[in-house]
Amino acid sequence: MGKITVPEPVTDLSVFLLKNGTGLISWNPSADPENILFYQLVYHALSNENGCQEQKETINIKSVATSAVVDFPGYRCEYVVRLINYDLIGRDAAAETRVRIEPSRTVIRLDDLLRPEILIISACFVLFFLLCVLIRCKFGRKCPHRVSEKQQKLREYA
């Protein structure tokens, strides 16, 4: 009778993040890939702040696959990604990695906009703009007295 070996976990488990919060998870199969029945991918965030998904998501993947695509909701999240491979008699082996999701663009939150220094700077810009408009309206008009003087001088030349 042959020696029964425990399945080995996959190697080189890695996550490549795309800008839209999607992650491409890839791996190299274990040393005995023909004995793998299927893979199970389990991932979750370590906290539920910033829209992170703390509830575990589980995806079953065919044994011939070497990658999977998943969505990582939220920003500033740390996700744990665990890939478990099951052999033909139900034994398992797991590999695990972590990935940090950072915002791809600057996220402006309401509490950032309501900081006192931001409000004061914004108010100064608005007041400066209004002052410029008032000055333009006041000094941009032609004085009726000056216009009549200029018209009189033009008549004298003609």
PDB file of C-alpha atoms in Angstrom:
ATOM      1  CA  MET A   1       0.000   0.000   0.000  1.00  0.00           C
ATOM      2  CA  GLY A   2       1.272   3.524  -0.859  1.00  0.00           C
ATOM      3  CA  LYS A   3       2.255   6.128   1.663  1.00  0.00           C
ATOM      4  CA  ILE A   4      -0.579   8.555   2.525  1.00  0.00           C
ATOM      5  CA  THR A   5       0.629  12.136   2.529  1.00  0.00           C
ATOM      6  CA  VAL A   6      -1.093  15.216   3.808  1.00  0.00           C
ATOM      7  CA  PRO A   7      -1.767  17.754   1.043  1.00  0.00           C
ATOM      8  CA  GLU A   8       0.633  20.651   0.737  1.00  0.00           C
ATOM      9  CA  PRO A   9      -0.590  24.249   0.609  1.00  0.00           C
ATOM     10  CA  VAL A  10      -0.235  26.307  -2.540  1.00  0.00           C
ATOM     11  CA  THR A  11       2.865  28.468  -2.934  1.00  0.00           C
ATOM     12  CA  ASP A  12       3.348  32.076  -3.996  1.00  0.00           C
ATOM     13  CA  LEU A  13      -0.125  33.200  -2.951  1.00  0.00           C
ATOM     14  CA  SER A  14      -0.282  36.842  -4.048  1.00  0.00           C
ATOM     15  CA  VAL A  15      -2.817  39.614  -4.584  1.00  0.00           C
ATOM     16  CA  PHE A  16      -2.554  42.206  -7.340  1.00  0.00           C
ATOM     17  CA  LEU A  17      -4.823  45.205  -6.710  1.00  0.00           C
ATOM     18  CA  LEU A  18      -6.548  47.132  -9.473  1.00  0.00           C
ATOM     19  CA  LYS A  19      -7.663  50.764  -9.129  1.00  0.00           C
ATOM     20  CA  ASN A  20     -11.355  49.917  -8.817  1.00  0.00           C
ATOM     21  CA  GLY A  21     -10.919  47.831  -5.644  1.00  0.00           C
ATOM     22  CA  THR A  22     -10.760  44.522  -7.483  1.00  0.00           C
ATOM     23  CA  GLY A  23      -8.029  42.062  -6.599  1.00  0.00           C
ATOM     24  CA  LEU A  24      -6.478  39.375  -8.781  1.00  0.00           C
ATOM     25  CA  ILE A  25      -5.445  36.534  -6.486  1.00  0.00           C
ATOM     26  CA  SER A  26      -2.964  34.064  -7.965  1.00  0.00           C
ATOM     27  CA  TRP A  27      -0.992  31.071  -6.731  1.00  0.00           C
ATOM     28  CA  ASN A  28       1.152  28.143  -7.801  1.00  0.00           C
ATOM     29  CA  PRO A  29      -0.526  24.764  -7.231  1.00  0.00           C
ATOM     30  CA  SER A  30       0.782  22.438  -4.553  1.00  0.00           C
ATOM     31  CA  ALA A  31       3.288  19.694  -5.386  1.00  0.00           C
ATOM     32  CA  ASP A  32       0.513  17.150  -6.028  1.00  0.00           C
ATOM     33  CA  PRO A  33      -2.124  19.098  -8.030  1.00  0.00           C
ATOM     34  CA  GLU A  34      -3.846  15.988  -9.440  1.00  0.00           C
ATOM     35  CA  ASN A  35      -4.977  15.046  -5.924  1.00  0.00           C
ATOM     36  CA  ILE A  36      -6.665  18.414  -5.285  1.00  0.00           C
ATOM     37  CA  LEU A  37     -10.463  18.226  -5.377  1.00  0.00           C
ATOM     38  CA  PHE A  38     -11.109  21.988  -5.199  1.00  0.00           C
ATOM     39  CA  TYR A  39      -9.859  25.241  -3.676  1.00  0.00           C
ATOM     40  CA  GLN A  40     -11.736  27.387  -1.221  1.00  0.00           C
ATOM     41  CA  LEU A  41     -10.911  31.092  -1.093  1.00  0.00           C
ATOM     42  CA  VAL A  42     -11.875  32.862   2.140  1.00  0.00           C
ATOM     43  CA  TYR A  43     -11.274  36.584   2.645  1.00  0.00           C
ATOM     44  CA  HIS A  44     -12.372  39.288   5.067  1.00  0.00           C
ATOM     45  CA  ALA A  45     -11.277  42.654   6.446  1.00  0.00           C
ATOM     46  CA  LEU A  46      -9.809  42.988   9.913  1.00  0.00           C
ATOM     47  CA  SER A  47     -12.179  45.890  10.713  1.00  0.00           C
ATOM     48  CA  ASN A  48     -15.473  47.247   9.414  1.00  0.00           C
ATOM     49  CA  GLU A  49     -14.399  50.901   9.225  1.00  0.00           C
ATOM     50  CA  ASN A  50     -14.299  52.869   5.950  1.00  0.00           C
ATOM     51  CA  GLY A  51     -16.672  50.462   4.212  1.00  0.00           C
ATOM     52  CA  CYS A  52     -14.446  47.428   4.789  1.00  0.00           C
ATOM     53  CA  GLN A  53     -16.139  44.024   4.723  1.00  0.00           C
ATOM     54  CA  GLU A  54     -15.477  42.258   8.005  1.00  0.00           C
ATOM     55  CA  GLN A  55     -17.857  39.388   7.215  1.00  0.00           C
ATOM     56  CA  LYS A  56     -16.052  36.414   5.675  1.00  0.00           C
ATOM     57  CA  GLU A  57     -16.627  35.731   1.983  1.00  0.00           C
ATOM     58  CA  THR A  58     -16.085  32.195   0.720  1.00  0.00           C
ATOM     59  CA  ILE A  59     -15.638  31.195  -2.913  1.00  0.00           C
ATOM     60  CA  ASN A  60     -15.174  27.627  -4.157  1.00  0.00           C
ATOM     61  CA  ILE A  61     -12.795  27.349  -7.104  1.00  0.00           C
ATOM     62  CA  LYS A  62     -12.109  24.488  -9.520  1.00  0.00           C
ATOM     63  CA  SER A  63      -8.943  22.499  -8.937  1.00  0.00           C
ATOM     64  CA  VAL A  64      -7.439  23.432 -12.322  1.00  0.00           C
ATOM     65  CA  ALA A  65      -7.540  27.182 -11.580  1.00  0.00           C
ATOM     66  CA  THR A  66      -4.507  29.178 -10.506  1.00  0.00           C
ATOM     67  CA  SER A  67      -6.189  32.567 -10.028  1.00  0.00           C
ATOM     68  CA  ALA A  68      -9.424  34.252  -8.992  1.00  0.00           C
ATOM     69  CA  VAL A  69     -10.835  37.783  -9.095  1.00  0.00           C
ATOM     70  CA  VAL A  70     -12.578  39.277  -6.054  1.00  0.00           C
ATOM     71  CA  ASP A  71     -13.865  42.693  -4.966  1.00  0.00           C
ATOM     72  CA  PHE A  72     -12.359  44.308  -1.891  1.00  0.00           C
ATOM     73  CA  PRO A  73     -14.879  46.930  -0.733  1.00  0.00           C
ATOM     74  CA  GLY A  74     -13.812  49.970   1.270  1.00  0.00           C
ATOM     75  CA  TYR A  75     -10.591  51.909   1.596  1.00  0.00           C
ATOM     76  CA  ARG A  76      -7.807  51.890   4.151  1.00  0.00           C
ATOM     77  CA  CYS A  77      -8.645  48.244   4.871  1.00  0.00           C
ATOM     78  CA  GLU A  78      -6.433  45.294   5.637  1.00  0.00           C
ATOM     79  CA  TYR A  79      -7.810  42.046   4.240  1.00  0.00           C
ATOM     80  CA  VAL A  80      -6.795  38.503   5.134  1.00  0.00           C
ATOM     81  CA  VAL A  81      -6.861  36.191   2.103  1.00  0.00           C
ATOM     82  CA  ARG A  82      -6.762  32.457   2.812  1.00  0.00           C
ATOM     83  CA  LEU A  83      -6.648  29.764   0.132  1.00  0.00           C
ATOM     84  CA  ILE A  84      -7.493  26.247   1.280  1.00  0.00           C
ATOM     85  CA  ASN A  85      -7.010  23.229  -0.962  1.00  0.00           C
ATOM     86  CA  TYR A  86      -8.927  20.022  -0.283  1.00  0.00           C
ATOM     87  CA  ASP A  87      -7.734  16.630  -1.462  1.00  0.00           C
ATOM     88  CA  LEU A  88      -9.867  13.693  -2.621  1.00  0.00           C
ATOM     89  CA  ILE A  89     -10.441  12.360   0.888  1.00  0.00           C
ATOM     90  CA  GLY A  90     -11.300  15.699   2.503  1.00  0.00           C
ATOM     91  CA  ARG A  91      -7.988  16.721   4.035  1.00  0.00           C
ATOM     92  CA  ASP A  92      -6.950  20.327   3.661  1.00  0.00           C
ATOM     93  CA  ALA A  93      -3.939  22.611   3.587  1.00  0.00           C
ATOM     94  CA  ALA A  94      -4.013  26.400   3.684  1.00  0.00           C
ATOM     95  CA  ALA A  95      -1.916  29.357   2.616  1.00  0.00           C
ATOM     96  CA  GLU A  96      -2.609  32.884   3.816  1.00  0.00           C
ATOM     97  CA  THR A  97      -1.594  36.415   2.933  1.00  0.00           C
ATOM     98  CA  ARG A  98      -2.675  39.928   3.831  1.00  0.00           C
ATOM     99  CA  VAL A  99      -3.306  42.886   1.595  1.00  0.00           C
ATOM    100  CA  ARG A 100      -3.864  46.551   2.443  1.00  0.00           C
ATOM    101  CA  ILE A 101      -6.380  48.503   0.390  1.00  0.00           C
ATOM    102  CA  GLU A 102      -5.486  52.179   0.028  1.00  0.00           C
ATOM    103  CA  PRO A 103      -7.637  54.733  -1.778  1.00  0.00           C
ATOM    104  CA  SER A 104      -6.632  55.173  -5.405  1.00  0.00           C
ATOM    105  CA  ARG A 105      -7.701  58.794  -5.346  1.00  0.00           C
ATOM    106  CA  THR A 106      -8.032  61.365  -2.646  1.00  0.00           C
ATOM    107  CA  VAL A 107     -11.266  60.814  -0.804  1.00  0.00           C
ATOM    108  CA  ILE A 108     -12.732  64.039   0.566  1.00  0.00           C
ATOM    109  CA  ARG A 109     -14.888  63.384   3.580  1.00  0.00           C
ATOM    110  CA  LEU A 110     -17.361  65.810   5.150  1.00  0.00           C
ATOM    111  CA  ASP A 111     -15.508  66.003   8.461  1.00  0.00           C
ATOM    112  CA  ASP A 112     -12.369  67.039   6.537  1.00  0.00           C
ATOM    113  CA  LEU A 113     -14.289  69.864   4.839  1.00  0.00           C
ATOM    114  CA  LEU A 114     -15.732  71.158   8.116  1.00  0.00           C
ATOM    115  CA  ARG A 115     -12.392  71.751   9.801  1.00  0.00           C
ATOM    116  CA  PRO A 116     -12.096  75.394  10.995  1.00  0.00           C
ATOM    117  CA  GLU A 117      -9.055  76.282   8.893  1.00  0.00           C
ATOM    118  CA  ILE A 118     -10.739  74.993   5.719  1.00  0.00           C
ATOM    119  CA  LEU A 119     -13.890  76.992   6.512  1.00  0.00           C
ATOM    120  CA  ILE A 120     -11.913  80.195   7.172  1.00  0.00           C
ATOM    121  CA  ILE A 121      -9.899  79.856   3.963  1.00  0.00           C
ATOM    122  CA  SER A 122     -13.071  79.172   1.969  1.00  0.00           C
ATOM    123  CA  ALA A 123     -14.818  82.198   3.502  1.00  0.00           C
ATOM    124  CA  CYS A 124     -11.815  84.414   2.632  1.00  0.00           C
ATOM    125  CA  PHE A 125     -11.939  83.276  -0.999  1.00  0.00           C
ATOM    126  CA  VAL A 126     -15.665  84.007  -1.204  1.00  0.00           C
ATOM    127  CA  LEU A 127     -15.248  87.461   0.389  1.00  0.00           C
ATOM    128  CA  PHE A 128     -12.326  88.272  -1.901  1.00  0.00           C
ATOM    129  CA  PHE A 129     -14.383  87.284  -4.937  1.00  0.00           C
ATOM    130  CA  LEU A 130     -17.334  89.423  -3.784  1.00  0.00           C
ATOM    131  CA  LEU A 131     -15.020  92.372  -3.123  1.00  0.00           C
ATOM    132  CA  CYS A 132     -13.576  92.076  -6.635  1.00  0.00           C
ATOM    133  CA  VAL A 133     -17.083  92.017  -8.107  1.00  0.00           C
ATOM    134  CA  LEU A 134     -18.102  95.123  -6.126  1.00  0.00           C
ATOM    135  CA  ILE A 135     -14.971  97.038  -7.114  1.00  0.00           C
ATOM    136  CA  ARG A 136     -15.505  96.104 -10.743  1.00  0.00           C
ATOM    137  CA  CYS A 137     -19.121  97.261 -10.635  1.00  0.00           C
ATOM    138  CA  LYS A 138     -18.296 100.523  -8.878  1.00  0.00           C
ATOM    139  CA  PHE A 139     -15.258 101.619 -10.889  1.00  0.00           C
ATOM    140  CA  GLY A 140     -16.119  99.871 -14.116  1.00  0.00           C
ATOM    141  CA  ARG A 141     -19.040 102.216 -14.836  1.00  0.00           C
ATOM    142  CA  LYS A 142     -18.343 105.327 -16.797  1.00  0.00           C
ATOM    143  CA  CYS A 143     -18.982 108.532 -14.926  1.00  0.00           C
ATOM    144  CA  PRO A 144     -21.755 110.510 -16.748  1.00  0.00           C
ATOM    145  CA  HIS A 145     -20.000 113.833 -16.036  1.00  0.00           C
ATOM    146  CA  ARG A 146     -16.757 112.616 -17.604  1.00  0.00           C
ATOM    147  CA  VAL A 147     -18.567 111.260 -20.653  1.00  0.00           C
ATOM    148  CA  SER A 148     -20.239 114.592 -21.337  1.00  0.00           C
ATOM    149  CA  GLU A 149     -16.859 116.396 -21.021  1.00  0.00           C
ATOM    150  CA  LYS A 150     -15.295 114.023 -23.538  1.00  0.00           C
ATOM    151  CA  GLN A 151     -18.185 114.466 -25.963  1.00  0.00           C
ATOM    152  CA  GLN A 152     -17.852 118.251 -25.710  1.00  0.00           C
ATOM    153  CA  LYS A 153     -14.111 118.110 -26.480  1.00  0.00           C
ATOM    154  CA  LEU A 154     -14.797 115.871 -29.469  1.00  0.00           C
ATOM    155  CA  ARG A 155     -17.297 118.412 -30.819  1.00  0.00           C
ATOM    156  CA  GLU A 156     -14.746 121.215 -30.415  1.00  0.00           C
ATOM    157  CA  TYR A 157     -12.195 119.268 -32.479  1.00  0.00           C
ATOM    158  CA  ALA A 158     -14.691 118.651 -35.264  1.00  0.00           C
TER     159      ALA A 158
END
